[in-house]
Structure formats: C-alpha cells, structure tokens
Amino acid sequence: MLEQSPGDYRYGDVREQAVGPGQVRVRVVASALNHMDLWLALGMPKPPLLPMVPGCDAAGVVAEVGEGVSGWAVGDEVVVNPSLACGHCPECLAGRSVYCASWGILGEHQWGSHGESVVVGEANLVRRPEGHTWEECGAYGLCGLTAYRMLRRARLVAGEDLLVAGAGGGVATAALALGLRMGATVYVTSRHEAKRARALTLGAAGAFPSGEKIPVKCDVVVDNSGEPTWASSFGALKKGGRLAVCGGTGGGRVDLHLPRLFFGHYELIGSTMGTFSEFDELTRLVAGGLPVVVDSTYPLGEYPVALARLRAGEQFGKLVLRH
Ligand SMILES: [Zn+2]
C-alpha cells in the first residue's frame, strides 16, 4: 500500500473493502505491474485516497457477489478490465465509455489489484480465456487494451507496415502481437540489442536501434515513450501515415514541426485505454491464441523487486505478481 504520495510502498494489512450492490469481490491469483504503479509513488498523479492499494490488472476467482449481480457466481474464474466508467451516461450507453465524465483506471482512481482481493463492478469482469496461464490472464488487460484501441484508432489493416517504438514495454509488446495478428508487417525499435533480437523471434520483420534514423517508412507508428523516440518515430511515417501515442514514459514534451505535419499529410492520434466492447474483443483474441508475453513472475511480497525491474526498463513483456 501507499500511505503518502510521493512515497514508498509498504507491504501490510488494509481494511477489507465492502462489496456494494452490483459489485463483485475477486480473490486475486495474479496481477501485473504497470507504469501507473511507478507514477503513483512519484505523486504523478496523487491517488484520490490514501492509503492506496496499487495494481491495474488482475485475474482471479469470484469470492463474493453483491446485491443484484446476476452474471457472476462464487468460484467463476475471471479477468478484471481496469477501465472505470459510470455505465449509464450518454457516452457509456453509446459504447464510448472512454469519454465518460467518471472515466478512470483501477489502481489509480480506486483501490487496485495488488492485494488478496479486489472489488470491482460486475461489468468489469470477463470470463478467463482458456489456454492461458493465470499469469498471462493477469497480464494482458491494461496494455493489451491500450494497444488494441490504439491500432484500431490508427485504422491499421492487413498488408500495412507498422512500427512499434520501444520493444519490450508492455504496450509495445502487445502492439507487436496485435499488429501481426491484424496482418501487418511489424518493425520495432529498442535501445537494447537483446530486446531487438527477442522481437525478431516473436515475428518482427526488422528491429532497429532507438533514436536513430529508421530505414523503413510505415503506415502506422505507435509510440508510448514520448520524447526519446519522438523524432525517429515521426521520421518513420509514410506520406499520410498515422502516429498513435498513448504515453510519454520517457518524457511528455516533444517538438512538432508543423510544416512536416501538413506536408506529410500525417495524423497524430492520442489514445488511452479502451472501451468495454474493445476489452471483450481483446479477450476473444487472447482466447483465440494471441500471445501474451510475461517477462517474469514474483511472489506478491516481492513487489519492490518487480518495481525496480520495471523502473530500470529491463523487462520484455509483463511483470506479474503471483498471489
Ligand atoms: Zn459514463
């Protein structure tokens, strides 16, 4: 838990959350780390309540259902969708929950999944996809959803060329797998030779050092590193190319030369998380064999060790806690 922000996480007991009407308690079996875990400890953003239990992603078993819950029963094996929304405003009813005024992320706006159990609304659960380990099921949520919506918004279609900046990060690894599944030719960048080599074994057609001129031009570029990779990502666009951005883990301010933007007929697309139907579609892709790359697994009590690996950017794929 986090007792102050900025601050350090401490392993300990918190009061058990009550299960309200329409809510479900899930006993967490596996949860995954995200950059959100690091941001909260830095106070960027400060969580709205303290102490704060971090954790955006989880897979587990339904342990308690609240009044009025009809779709779930104790013992069901589920994956948690980390998107929060009210569910009844015009945007939610139109299937655009990412525009909901109450939009939020589990583990940022309410207690998250790095605990024995997590309480979420029944709409935030999907049935656990078959054929995947608990670790994989607990790992694909936030990054997979973000990558999926980003590629959909960038209108990637089969036969196009896709560049994914920063291979090895959670969103980048999901974008590589999704891009291949969508029929694109996928290139990656990384500053680590070992990560470039790993991406090639996962199906990338080419892997280039970060920050250098990219020797290919692509229809779609996805970048969540921001400042360190911006110039090379921008320079890798074909005429009419789409650059999709969902984060700035390496720095949030970039230079944009407007004549290059309009002479190139480029599109810049901001995107974050995804809708409930996009989470369902992603889960169907996972059930259908979409690979989920887990870098390493730690016991829950070794959260600080996993956090240090995330902070150092050493991972390829997701860091997962086993509860
Ligand atoms: Zn809403």
mmCIF file of C-alpha atoms and ligand atoms in Angstrom:
data_model
loop_
_atom_site.group_PDB
_atom_site.id
_atom_site.type_symbol
_atom_site.label_atom_id
_atom_site.label_comp_id
_atom_site.label_asym_id
_atom_site.label_seq_id
_atom_site.Cartn_x
_atom_site.Cartn_y
_atom_site.Cartn_z
ATOM 1 C CA MET A 1 0.000 0.000 0.000
ATOM 2 C CA LEU A 2 0.960 3.615 -0.444
ATOM 3 C CA GLU A 3 0.372 5.781 2.644
ATOM 4 C CA GLN A 4 1.603 9.032 1.150
ATOM 5 C CA SER A 5 2.294 10.212 -2.381
ATOM 6 C CA PRO A 6 5.074 10.793 -3.276
ATOM 7 C CA GLY A 7 6.178 7.909 -1.078
ATOM 8 C CA ASP A 8 7.246 4.292 -0.915
ATOM 9 C CA TYR A 9 5.044 1.242 -0.977
ATOM 10 C CA ARG A 10 4.713 -0.799 2.186
ATOM 11 C CA TYR A 11 3.506 -4.380 2.466
ATOM 12 C CA GLY A 12 0.835 -4.663 5.146
ATOM 13 C CA ASP A 13 -2.834 -5.057 6.045
ATOM 14 C CA VAL A 14 -5.639 -2.764 4.901
ATOM 15 C CA ARG A 15 -9.298 -2.969 5.850
ATOM 16 C CA GLU A 16 -11.309 -5.231 3.583
ATOM 17 C CA GLN A 17 -13.496 -3.301 1.148
ATOM 18 C CA ALA A 18 -17.244 -3.873 1.377
ATOM 19 C CA VAL A 19 -18.974 -5.327 -1.683
ATOM 20 C CA GLY A 20 -21.765 -2.977 -2.707
ATOM 21 C CA PRO A 21 -24.755 -3.531 -4.997
ATOM 22 C CA GLY A 22 -23.633 -4.555 -8.479
ATOM 23 C CA GLN A 23 -20.095 -5.252 -7.272
ATOM 24 C CA VAL A 24 -18.004 -8.390 -7.076
ATOM 25 C CA ARG A 25 -15.050 -9.362 -4.880
ATOM 26 C CA VAL A 26 -12.354 -11.218 -6.794
ATOM 27 C CA ARG A 27 -9.686 -13.213 -4.968
ATOM 28 C CA VAL A 28 -6.636 -12.237 -6.983
ATOM 29 C CA VAL A 29 -4.468 -15.071 -8.291
ATOM 30 C CA ALA A 30 -2.171 -12.990 -10.497
ATOM 31 C CA SER A 31 -1.778 -9.243 -11.003
ATOM 32 C CA ALA A 32 0.536 -7.311 -13.313
ATOM 33 C CA LEU A 33 2.638 -4.216 -12.822
ATOM 34 C CA ASN A 34 2.194 -1.120 -14.966
ATOM 35 C CA HIS A 35 3.893 2.261 -15.145
ATOM 36 C CA MET A 36 0.918 3.524 -13.156
ATOM 37 C CA ASP A 37 2.465 1.803 -10.129
ATOM 38 C CA LEU A 38 5.557 3.987 -10.542
ATOM 39 C CA TRP A 39 3.637 7.195 -11.283
ATOM 40 C CA LEU A 40 1.529 6.907 -8.099
ATOM 41 C CA ALA A 41 4.620 6.537 -5.901
ATOM 42 C CA LEU A 42 6.014 9.702 -7.524
ATOM 43 C CA GLY A 43 2.797 11.613 -6.886
ATOM 44 C CA MET A 44 2.089 11.942 -10.635
ATOM 45 C CA PRO A 45 -0.840 11.638 -10.139
ATOM 46 C CA LYS A 46 -1.528 11.615 -6.433
ATOM 47 C CA PRO A 47 -4.136 8.923 -5.732
ATOM 48 C CA PRO A 48 -7.521 10.334 -4.655
ATOM 49 C CA LEU A 49 -7.450 8.299 -1.443
ATOM 50 C CA LEU A 50 -4.754 7.164 0.960
ATOM 51 C CA PRO A 51 -3.734 4.583 1.827
ATOM 52 C CA MET A 52 -3.803 3.428 -1.774
ATOM 53 C CA VAL A 53 -3.593 -0.163 -2.965
ATOM 54 C CA PRO A 54 -1.942 -0.132 -6.413
ATOM 55 C CA GLY A 55 -2.482 -2.545 -9.294
ATOM 56 C CA CYS A 56 -4.434 -2.130 -12.544
ATOM 57 C CA ASP A 57 -4.510 -5.707 -13.849
ATOM 58 C CA ALA A 58 -5.753 -8.913 -12.276
ATOM 59 C CA ALA A 59 -7.049 -12.397 -12.892
ATOM 60 C CA GLY A 60 -8.651 -14.428 -10.160
ATOM 61 C CA VAL A 61 -11.682 -16.206 -8.745
ATOM 62 C CA VAL A 62 -15.013 -14.637 -7.752
ATOM 63 C CA ALA A 63 -15.222 -14.771 -3.949
ATOM 64 C CA GLU A 64 -18.346 -12.688 -3.177
ATOM 65 C CA VAL A 65 -21.122 -11.123 -5.227
ATOM 66 C CA GLY A 66 -23.112 -8.044 -4.241
ATOM 67 C CA GLU A 67 -26.831 -7.443 -4.372
ATOM 68 C CA GLY A 68 -28.280 -7.516 -7.865
ATOM 69 C CA VAL A 69 -25.322 -9.237 -9.532
ATOM 70 C CA SER A 70 -26.697 -11.865 -11.871
ATOM 71 C CA GLY A 71 -23.864 -12.654 -14.279
ATOM 72 C CA TRP A 72 -21.308 -14.000 -11.823
ATOM 73 C CA ALA A 73 -21.187 -16.648 -9.121
ATOM 74 C CA VAL A 74 -18.667 -17.549 -6.433
ATOM 75 C CA GLY A 75 -15.947 -19.705 -7.990
ATOM 76 C CA ASP A 76 -16.061 -18.189 -11.500
ATOM 77 C CA GLU A 77 -12.588 -17.652 -12.988
ATOM 78 C CA VAL A 78 -12.328 -14.109 -14.323
ATOM 79 C CA VAL A 79 -10.089 -11.363 -15.707
ATOM 80 C CA VAL A 80 -10.553 -7.788 -14.499
ATOM 81 C CA ASN A 81 -10.993 -4.964 -17.014
ATOM 82 C CA PRO A 82 -9.192 -1.989 -15.423
ATOM 83 C CA SER A 83 -11.393 0.673 -17.131
ATOM 84 C CA LEU A 84 -13.760 2.516 -14.820
ATOM 85 C CA ALA A 85 -16.863 4.332 -16.085
ATOM 86 C CA CYS A 86 -20.333 5.123 -14.780
ATOM 87 C CA GLY A 87 -22.151 2.808 -17.186
ATOM 88 C CA HIS A 88 -25.273 4.948 -17.551
ATOM 89 C CA CYS A 89 -24.331 8.340 -19.046
ATOM 90 C CA PRO A 90 -24.938 9.041 -22.768
ATOM 91 C CA GLU A 91 -21.279 8.286 -23.643
ATOM 92 C CA CYS A 92 -21.322 4.966 -21.774
ATOM 93 C CA LEU A 93 -24.658 3.990 -23.311
ATOM 94 C CA ALA A 94 -23.252 4.804 -26.756
ATOM 95 C CA GLY A 95 -20.313 2.450 -26.175
ATOM 96 C CA ARG A 96 -17.833 5.288 -25.685
ATOM 97 C CA SER A 97 -17.017 4.738 -22.022
ATOM 98 C CA VAL A 98 -13.542 6.249 -22.539
ATOM 99 C CA TYR A 99 -15.300 9.635 -22.856
ATOM 100 C CA CYS A 100 -17.360 9.157 -19.638
ATOM 101 C CA ALA A 101 -17.031 12.043 -17.183
ATOM 102 C CA SER A 102 -16.411 9.426 -14.460
ATOM 103 C CA TRP A 103 -13.782 7.605 -16.512
ATOM 104 C CA GLY A 104 -10.883 6.215 -14.514
ATOM 105 C CA ILE A 105 -8.434 3.380 -14.094
ATOM 106 C CA LEU A 106 -8.460 0.667 -11.447
ATOM 107 C CA GLY A 107 -5.419 1.146 -9.260
ATOM 108 C CA GLU A 108 -5.400 4.880 -9.890
ATOM 109 C CA HIS A 109 -8.883 6.116 -9.037
ATOM 110 C CA GLN A 110 -9.861 3.275 -6.710
ATOM 111 C CA TRP A 111 -8.064 0.504 -4.845
ATOM 112 C CA GLY A 112 -6.325 -1.831 -7.223
ATOM 113 C CA SER A 113 -5.330 -5.427 -7.615
ATOM 114 C CA HIS A 114 -2.040 -5.917 -5.749
ATOM 115 C CA GLY A 115 -3.831 -7.306 -2.705
ATOM 116 C CA GLU A 116 -5.550 -10.512 -1.616
ATOM 117 C CA SER A 117 -8.754 -9.360 -3.257
ATOM 118 C CA VAL A 118 -10.111 -6.528 -5.366
ATOM 119 C CA VAL A 119 -13.678 -5.179 -5.547
ATOM 120 C CA VAL A 120 -14.996 -4.074 -8.960
ATOM 121 C CA GLY A 121 -18.323 -3.598 -10.723
ATOM 122 C CA GLU A 122 -19.717 -6.697 -12.398
ATOM 123 C CA ALA A 123 -19.269 -5.074 -15.821
ATOM 124 C CA ASN A 124 -15.523 -5.038 -15.157
ATOM 125 C CA LEU A 125 -15.201 -8.811 -15.370
ATOM 126 C CA VAL A 126 -14.795 -11.147 -18.308
ATOM 127 C CA ARG A 127 -14.561 -14.909 -18.204
ATOM 128 C CA ARG A 128 -10.956 -16.079 -18.026
ATOM 129 C CA PRO A 129 -9.829 -17.069 -21.549
ATOM 130 C CA GLU A 130 -8.922 -20.743 -21.869
ATOM 131 C CA GLY A 131 -5.479 -21.968 -22.822
ATOM 132 C CA HIS A 132 -3.542 -19.346 -20.887
ATOM 133 C CA THR A 133 -1.823 -19.406 -17.505
ATOM 134 C CA TRP A 134 -3.061 -17.307 -14.609
ATOM 135 C CA GLU A 135 -0.026 -15.098 -15.104
ATOM 136 C CA GLU A 136 -0.887 -14.453 -18.760
ATOM 137 C CA CYS A 137 -4.533 -13.802 -17.896
ATOM 138 C CA GLY A 138 -3.496 -11.304 -15.240
ATOM 139 C CA ALA A 139 -1.112 -9.585 -17.640
ATOM 140 C CA TYR A 140 -2.931 -8.765 -20.858
ATOM 141 C CA GLY A 141 -5.507 -6.250 -19.590
ATOM 142 C CA LEU A 142 -4.316 -2.660 -19.452
ATOM 143 C CA CYS A 143 -1.506 -2.820 -22.011
ATOM 144 C CA GLY A 144 -3.400 -5.102 -24.390
ATOM 145 C CA LEU A 145 -6.464 -2.869 -24.258
ATOM 146 C CA THR A 146 -4.404 0.268 -24.820
ATOM 147 C CA ALA A 147 -2.529 -1.247 -27.764
ATOM 148 C CA TYR A 148 -5.709 -2.671 -29.278
ATOM 149 C CA ARG A 149 -7.634 0.607 -29.221
ATOM 150 C CA MET A 150 -4.589 2.499 -30.495
ATOM 151 C CA LEU A 151 -4.219 0.217 -33.526
ATOM 152 C CA ARG A 152 -7.974 0.359 -34.159
ATOM 153 C CA ARG A 153 -7.968 4.146 -33.947
ATOM 154 C CA ALA A 154 -4.956 4.237 -36.291
ATOM 155 C CA ARG A 155 -7.011 2.103 -38.717
ATOM 156 C CA LEU A 156 -4.256 -0.471 -39.188
ATOM 157 C CA VAL A 157 -5.252 -3.040 -41.802
ATOM 158 C CA ALA A 158 -3.663 -6.203 -43.192
ATOM 159 C CA GLY A 159 -0.790 -5.565 -45.542
ATOM 160 C CA GLU A 160 0.259 -2.271 -43.963
ATOM 161 C CA ASP A 161 3.586 -1.574 -42.306
ATOM 162 C CA LEU A 162 3.591 -0.877 -38.557
ATOM 163 C CA LEU A 163 6.452 0.472 -36.459
ATOM 164 C CA VAL A 164 6.375 -0.114 -32.700
ATOM 165 C CA ALA A 165 8.780 2.045 -30.711
ATOM 166 C CA GLY A 166 10.358 0.731 -27.532
ATOM 167 C CA ALA A 167 10.102 -3.040 -27.914
ATOM 168 C CA GLY A 168 9.810 -4.861 -24.615
ATOM 169 C CA GLY A 169 7.454 -2.437 -22.874
ATOM 170 C CA GLY A 170 4.013 -3.784 -22.085
ATOM 171 C CA VAL A 171 2.080 -1.745 -24.655
ATOM 172 C CA ALA A 172 4.787 -2.213 -27.294
ATOM 173 C CA THR A 173 4.853 -5.971 -26.790
ATOM 174 C CA ALA A 174 1.073 -6.133 -27.062
ATOM 175 C CA ALA A 175 1.161 -3.910 -30.173
ATOM 176 C CA LEU A 176 3.682 -6.256 -31.814
ATOM 177 C CA ALA A 177 1.464 -9.290 -31.192
ATOM 178 C CA LEU A 178 -1.726 -7.473 -32.239
ATOM 179 C CA GLY A 179 -0.128 -5.941 -35.333
ATOM 180 C CA LEU A 180 0.976 -9.376 -36.509
ATOM 181 C CA ARG A 181 -2.481 -10.800 -35.776
ATOM 182 C CA MET A 182 -4.050 -7.992 -37.820
ATOM 183 C CA GLY A 183 -1.881 -8.965 -40.783
ATOM 184 C CA ALA A 184 0.587 -6.080 -40.721
ATOM 185 C CA THR A 185 4.323 -6.234 -41.290
ATOM 186 C CA VAL A 186 5.714 -5.099 -37.946
ATOM 187 C CA TYR A 187 9.029 -3.390 -37.244
ATOM 188 C CA VAL A 188 10.293 -2.430 -33.801
ATOM 189 C CA THR A 189 12.881 -0.202 -32.198
ATOM 190 C CA SER A 190 14.763 -0.690 -28.947
ATOM 191 C CA ARG A 191 17.953 0.624 -27.414
ATOM 192 C CA HIS A 192 18.724 -2.910 -26.185
ATOM 193 C CA GLU A 193 20.212 -5.398 -28.649
ATOM 194 C CA ALA A 194 18.742 -8.339 -26.693
ATOM 195 C CA LYS A 195 15.241 -6.836 -26.937
ATOM 196 C CA ARG A 196 15.630 -6.300 -30.670
ATOM 197 C CA ALA A 197 16.672 -9.941 -31.042
ATOM 198 C CA ARG A 198 13.719 -11.097 -28.938
ATOM 199 C CA ALA A 199 11.274 -9.080 -31.032
ATOM 200 C CA LEU A 200 12.581 -10.770 -34.172
ATOM 201 C CA THR A 201 11.898 -14.200 -32.639
ATOM 202 C CA LEU A 202 8.336 -13.033 -31.894
ATOM 203 C CA GLY A 203 7.735 -12.207 -35.549
ATOM 204 C CA ALA A 204 9.020 -8.674 -36.132
ATOM 205 C CA ALA A 205 10.259 -8.157 -39.706
ATOM 206 C CA GLY A 206 13.008 -5.813 -38.588
ATOM 207 C CA ALA A 207 14.401 -4.329 -35.364
ATOM 208 C CA PHE A 208 16.323 -1.058 -35.244
ATOM 209 C CA PRO A 209 18.218 0.863 -32.547
ATOM 210 C CA SER A 210 16.108 3.529 -30.794
ATOM 211 C CA GLY A 211 16.633 7.161 -31.612
ATOM 212 C CA GLU A 212 18.407 6.561 -34.940
ATOM 213 C CA LYS A 213 17.008 7.111 -38.397
ATOM 214 C CA ILE A 214 14.619 4.270 -39.157
ATOM 215 C CA PRO A 215 15.427 2.631 -42.541
ATOM 216 C CA VAL A 216 11.768 1.858 -43.339
ATOM 217 C CA LYS A 217 8.674 4.018 -43.776
ATOM 218 C CA CYS A 218 5.458 2.859 -42.145
ATOM 219 C CA ASP A 219 1.714 3.461 -42.477
ATOM 220 C CA VAL A 220 1.257 3.400 -38.715
ATOM 221 C CA VAL A 221 3.704 4.149 -35.908
ATOM 222 C CA VAL A 222 2.863 3.544 -32.243
ATOM 223 C CA ASP A 223 4.913 5.294 -29.620
ATOM 224 C CA ASN A 224 4.457 5.448 -25.871
ATOM 225 C CA SER A 225 7.994 6.538 -24.991
ATOM 226 C CA GLY A 226 7.499 10.169 -25.970
ATOM 227 C CA GLU A 227 10.476 12.473 -26.022
ATOM 228 C CA PRO A 228 13.336 9.950 -26.552
ATOM 229 C CA THR A 229 11.757 8.297 -29.604
ATOM 230 C CA TRP A 230 9.576 11.090 -30.989
ATOM 231 C CA ALA A 231 11.879 12.326 -33.764
ATOM 232 C CA SER A 232 12.670 8.887 -35.126
ATOM 233 C CA SER A 233 9.050 7.740 -34.834
ATOM 234 C CA PHE A 234 7.823 10.842 -36.667
ATOM 235 C CA GLY A 235 10.515 10.391 -39.309
ATOM 236 C CA ALA A 236 9.387 6.815 -39.982
ATOM 237 C CA LEU A 237 5.930 7.807 -41.269
ATOM 238 C CA LYS A 238 4.981 7.242 -44.891
ATOM 239 C CA LYS A 239 3.081 10.074 -46.580
ATOM 240 C CA GLY A 240 -0.359 10.030 -44.997
ATOM 241 C CA GLY A 241 0.911 7.957 -42.091
ATOM 242 C CA ARG A 242 -0.721 7.807 -38.670
ATOM 243 C CA LEU A 243 1.266 8.262 -35.473
ATOM 244 C CA ALA A 244 -0.579 6.938 -32.431
ATOM 245 C CA VAL A 245 0.514 7.999 -28.962
ATOM 246 C CA CYS A 246 -0.657 6.558 -25.661
ATOM 247 C CA GLY A 247 2.049 7.605 -23.252
ATOM 248 C CA GLY A 248 5.208 9.508 -22.564
ATOM 249 C CA THR A 249 7.120 7.174 -20.271
ATOM 250 C CA GLY A 250 10.421 8.770 -21.365
ATOM 251 C CA GLY A 251 9.213 12.376 -21.311
ATOM 252 C CA GLY A 252 5.970 14.115 -22.195
ATOM 253 C CA ARG A 253 7.135 17.153 -24.165
ATOM 254 C CA VAL A 254 8.162 16.935 -27.818
ATOM 255 C CA ASP A 255 8.997 19.214 -30.731
ATOM 256 C CA LEU A 256 6.482 19.289 -33.529
ATOM 257 C CA HIS A 257 7.415 20.999 -36.811
ATOM 258 C CA LEU A 258 4.045 21.911 -38.299
ATOM 259 C CA PRO A 259 5.136 22.069 -41.982
ATOM 260 C CA ARG A 260 6.362 18.496 -41.697
ATOM 261 C CA LEU A 261 2.999 17.521 -40.251
ATOM 262 C CA PHE A 262 0.904 19.028 -43.023
ATOM 263 C CA PHE A 263 3.220 18.425 -45.964
ATOM 264 C CA GLY A 264 3.333 14.786 -44.903
ATOM 265 C CA HIS A 265 -0.448 14.595 -44.538
ATOM 266 C CA TYR A 266 0.270 12.928 -41.212
ATOM 267 C CA GLU A 267 -2.246 12.237 -38.480
ATOM 268 C CA LEU A 268 -1.466 12.349 -34.786
ATOM 269 C CA ILE A 269 -3.765 10.168 -32.723
ATOM 270 C CA GLY A 270 -3.960 10.290 -28.951
ATOM 271 C CA SER A 271 -5.434 7.259 -27.280
ATOM 272 C CA THR A 272 -5.641 5.734 -23.838
ATOM 273 C CA MET A 273 -7.173 2.519 -22.503
ATOM 274 C CA GLY A 274 -10.288 1.330 -24.358
ATOM 275 C CA THR A 275 -13.998 0.655 -24.195
ATOM 276 C CA PHE A 276 -15.737 -2.329 -22.628
ATOM 277 C CA SER A 277 -16.518 -3.844 -26.030
ATOM 278 C CA GLU A 278 -12.871 -3.424 -27.050
ATOM 279 C CA PHE A 279 -11.884 -5.342 -23.897
ATOM 280 C CA ASP A 280 -14.284 -8.136 -24.916
ATOM 281 C CA GLU A 281 -12.763 -8.198 -28.413
ATOM 282 C CA LEU A 282 -9.248 -8.291 -26.973
ATOM 283 C CA THR A 283 -10.224 -11.156 -24.655
ATOM 284 C CA ARG A 284 -11.600 -13.088 -27.636
ATOM 285 C CA LEU A 285 -8.273 -12.553 -29.438
ATOM 286 C CA VAL A 286 -6.395 -13.838 -26.371
ATOM 287 C CA ALA A 287 -8.731 -16.852 -26.172
ATOM 288 C CA GLY A 288 -8.010 -17.420 -29.857
ATOM 289 C CA GLY A 289 -4.281 -17.674 -29.242
ATOM 290 C CA LEU A 290 -2.959 -14.121 -29.199
ATOM 291 C CA PRO A 291 0.370 -14.447 -27.369
ATOM 292 C CA VAL A 292 0.749 -12.700 -24.003
ATOM 293 C CA VAL A 293 4.406 -12.185 -23.134
ATOM 294 C CA VAL A 294 5.251 -12.459 -19.438
ATOM 295 C CA ASP A 295 8.762 -11.308 -18.571
ATOM 296 C CA SER A 296 8.900 -12.697 -15.051
ATOM 297 C CA THR A 297 6.765 -13.629 -12.056
ATOM 298 C CA TYR A 298 7.280 -12.692 -8.410
ATOM 299 C CA PRO A 299 5.526 -13.577 -5.161
ATOM 300 C CA LEU A 300 3.289 -10.708 -4.024
ATOM 301 C CA GLY A 301 5.687 -9.863 -1.190
ATOM 302 C CA GLU A 302 8.484 -9.212 -3.704
ATOM 303 C CA TYR A 303 6.625 -6.289 -5.267
ATOM 304 C CA PRO A 304 9.566 -3.907 -4.640
ATOM 305 C CA VAL A 305 11.895 -6.192 -6.615
ATOM 306 C CA ALA A 306 9.475 -6.260 -9.542
ATOM 307 C CA LEU A 307 9.019 -2.474 -9.321
ATOM 308 C CA ALA A 308 12.780 -1.978 -9.505
ATOM 309 C CA ARG A 309 12.936 -4.055 -12.686
ATOM 310 C CA LEU A 310 10.108 -2.005 -14.212
ATOM 311 C CA ARG A 311 11.779 1.257 -13.189
ATOM 312 C CA ALA A 312 15.036 0.126 -14.820
ATOM 313 C CA GLY A 313 13.222 -0.810 -18.036
ATOM 314 C CA GLU A 314 14.880 -4.216 -18.097
ATOM 315 C CA GLN A 315 11.765 -6.236 -18.854
ATOM 316 C CA PHE A 316 10.463 -7.711 -22.105
ATOM 317 C CA GLY A 317 6.735 -8.159 -21.591
ATOM 318 C CA LYS A 318 4.812 -8.023 -18.357
ATOM 319 C CA LEU A 319 5.994 -8.282 -14.770
ATOM 320 C CA VAL A 320 3.482 -10.357 -12.840
ATOM 321 C CA LEU A 321 2.803 -10.935 -9.144
ATOM 322 C CA ARG A 322 1.560 -14.324 -8.046
ATOM 323 C CA HIS A 323 -0.705 -14.020 -5.008
HETATM 324 ZN ZN ZN B 1 -20.471 7.142 -18.149
#
